Steps between C-alpha positions, in 0.01 A plus 500: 500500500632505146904506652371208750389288191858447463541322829225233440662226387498373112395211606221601739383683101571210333280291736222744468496455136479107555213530756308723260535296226430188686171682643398530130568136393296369797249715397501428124512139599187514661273485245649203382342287783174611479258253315114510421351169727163479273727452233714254663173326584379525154839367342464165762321226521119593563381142625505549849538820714829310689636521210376855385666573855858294425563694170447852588730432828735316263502805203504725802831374654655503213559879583620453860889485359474871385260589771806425762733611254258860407459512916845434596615773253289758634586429827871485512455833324288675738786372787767649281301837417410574902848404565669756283257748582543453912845507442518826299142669653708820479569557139188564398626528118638167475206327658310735226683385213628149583184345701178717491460626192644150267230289839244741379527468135576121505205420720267671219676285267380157651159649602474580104653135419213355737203718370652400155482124570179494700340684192631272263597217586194475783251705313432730793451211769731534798584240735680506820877494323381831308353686733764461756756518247318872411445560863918456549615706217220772533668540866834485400389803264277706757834428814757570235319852329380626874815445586699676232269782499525516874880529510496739125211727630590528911859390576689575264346839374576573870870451502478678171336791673752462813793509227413777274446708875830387595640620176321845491657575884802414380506706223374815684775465784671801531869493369398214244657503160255511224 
């Protein structure tokens, strides 16, 4: 597997990076579009509750830019992602290094972005944006890490042991050169 990492193409590595990275920035975007409504109400007009209704949609939609922009991210990313990883299922090392491990790591990064700005910026309240937000990232960490420890733990200790066997028969064949 480390000899076929040669035959994956640079760009097929170079697009891994990309969808990665662009998995984090849709992620670290998120937080961005959430917004606290009983503060949007209390920032509005209090006169009538049409109008207590008309701002908080109003400061709400302000965020629906990055929300398409956080959500189209993520998404083109997780295309990418089970794209590479179909195409190279076999090399359990590169999906390891290039896919599992940075999905893993950059899925805890938005999920600690989003606790971050629901604590602060929300103080503690969640609304639908958060929670789903956390709900997205929290997966993508919990599919990525099962993942990586299923091919670290089970497949690839297994070629490992099938290799080192391999090597050990070869090395006890009679008339071998030591």
């Amino acid at each position: 597997m480390l000899l076929n990492q040669d035959d994956i193409p640079q760009m097929h590595t170079i697009l891994a990076a990309f969808f990665v990275w662009l998995l984090l920035a849709g992620f670290l975007v998120f937080p961005g579009t959430f917004t606290n409504i009983e503060e949007s109400i209390e920032n509005g007009n209090q006169d009538a509750f049409a109008t207590q209704a008309a701002s908080a949609i109003l400061s709400t939609s302000r965020n629906i830019p990055l929300l398409v922009i956080a959500s189209t991210a993520c998404g083109i990313a997780v295309l990418g992602m089970l794209y590479l990883a179909i195409e190279h299922r076999n090399n359990y090392i590169w999906l390891l290094n290039k896919l599992l491990l940075p999905g893993a790591t950059n899925g805890l990064a938005g999920l600690i972005s989003t606790l971050i700005g629901v604590y602060s910026q929300q103080d503690g309240e969640w609304n639908i944006t958060a929670l789903v937000t956390a709900i997205v990232e929290a997966s993508c960490v919990v599919i990525c890490g099962m993942l990586f420890i299923i091919f670290k733990a089970i497949l690839l200790r297994s070629v490992q042991r099938k290799h080192g066997e391999k090597m050990k028969k070869k090395a006890l064949a009679p008339g071998s050169v030591v």
